[in-house]
C-alpha cells in the first residue's frame, strides 16, 4: 500500500501528524545546528589531543 494513497484517505490523521511535526521541525533546527557545531568542535579537540599524545 502506497503512503500517498493512505494519507489522502485519512486527511484528519495527516493534519494531526503535520500539527505535531511542524513545531518539532522548528524546535529541532537550532538543536541540529548546535549538535553539528558541538560535534565538529569535539572532533577537532579529539584530533588535537591524539596528535599531542
CSV table of C-alpha atoms in Angstrom, one decimal:
chain,number,residue,atom,x,y,z
A,1,UNK,CA,0.0,0.0,0.0
A,2,UNK,CA,1.4,3.4,-1.0
A,3,UNK,CA,1.8,6.0,1.7
A,4,UNK,CA,0.4,8.7,-0.6
A,5,UNK,CA,-3.0,6.9,-1.1
A,6,UNK,CA,-3.1,6.2,2.7
A,7,UNK,CA,-2.6,9.9,3.5
A,8,UNK,CA,-5.3,11.0,1.1
A,9,UNK,CA,-7.8,8.5,2.6
A,10,UNK,CA,-7.2,9.8,6.1
A,11,UNK,CA,-6.8,13.6,6.0
A,12,UNK,CA,-7.5,14.2,9.7
A,13,UNK,CA,-4.6,11.9,10.7
A,14,UNK,CA,-2.4,13.8,8.2
A,15,UNK,CA,-3.4,17.1,9.7
A,16,UNK,CA,-2.6,15.8,13.2
A,17,UNK,CA,0.7,14.5,12.0
A,18,UNK,CA,1.5,17.9,10.5
A,19,UNK,CA,0.4,19.7,13.6
A,20,UNK,CA,2.8,17.8,15.8
A,21,UNK,CA,5.6,17.6,13.1
A,22,UNK,CA,5.8,21.3,12.2
A,23,UNK,CA,6.7,22.6,15.7
A,24,UNK,CA,9.2,19.7,16.1
A,25,UNK,CA,11.0,20.8,13.0
A,26,UNK,CA,11.0,24.4,14.1
A,27,UNK,CA,12.4,23.3,17.5
A,28,UNK,CA,14.8,20.8,16.1
A,29,UNK,CA,16.5,23.1,13.6
A,30,UNK,CA,18.6,25.2,16.1
A,31,UNK,CA,19.3,22.0,18.1
A,32,UNK,CA,20.6,20.3,15.0
A,33,UNK,CA,22.9,23.2,14.3
A,34,UNK,CA,24.1,23.1,17.9
A,35,UNK,CA,24.8,19.4,17.8
A,36,UNK,CA,26.6,19.7,14.4
A,37,UNK,CA,28.8,22.6,15.8
A,38,UNK,CA,29.4,20.7,19.1
A,39,UNK,CA,30.3,17.5,17.2
A,40,UNK,CA,32.8,19.4,14.9
A,41,UNK,CA,34.4,21.1,17.9
A,42,UNK,CA,34.6,17.8,19.8
A,43,UNK,CA,36.2,16.0,16.9
A,44,UNK,CA,38.7,18.9,16.5
A,45,UNK,CA,39.6,18.7,20.2
A,46,UNK,CA,39.9,14.9,20.0
A,47,UNK,CA,42.1,15.2,16.9
A,48,UNK,CA,44.4,17.7,18.6
A,49,UNK,CA,44.5,15.6,21.7
A,50,UNK,CA,45.5,12.5,19.7
A,51,UNK,CA,48.2,14.5,17.9
A,52,UNK,CA,49.7,15.7,21.2
A,53,UNK,CA,50.0,12.1,22.6
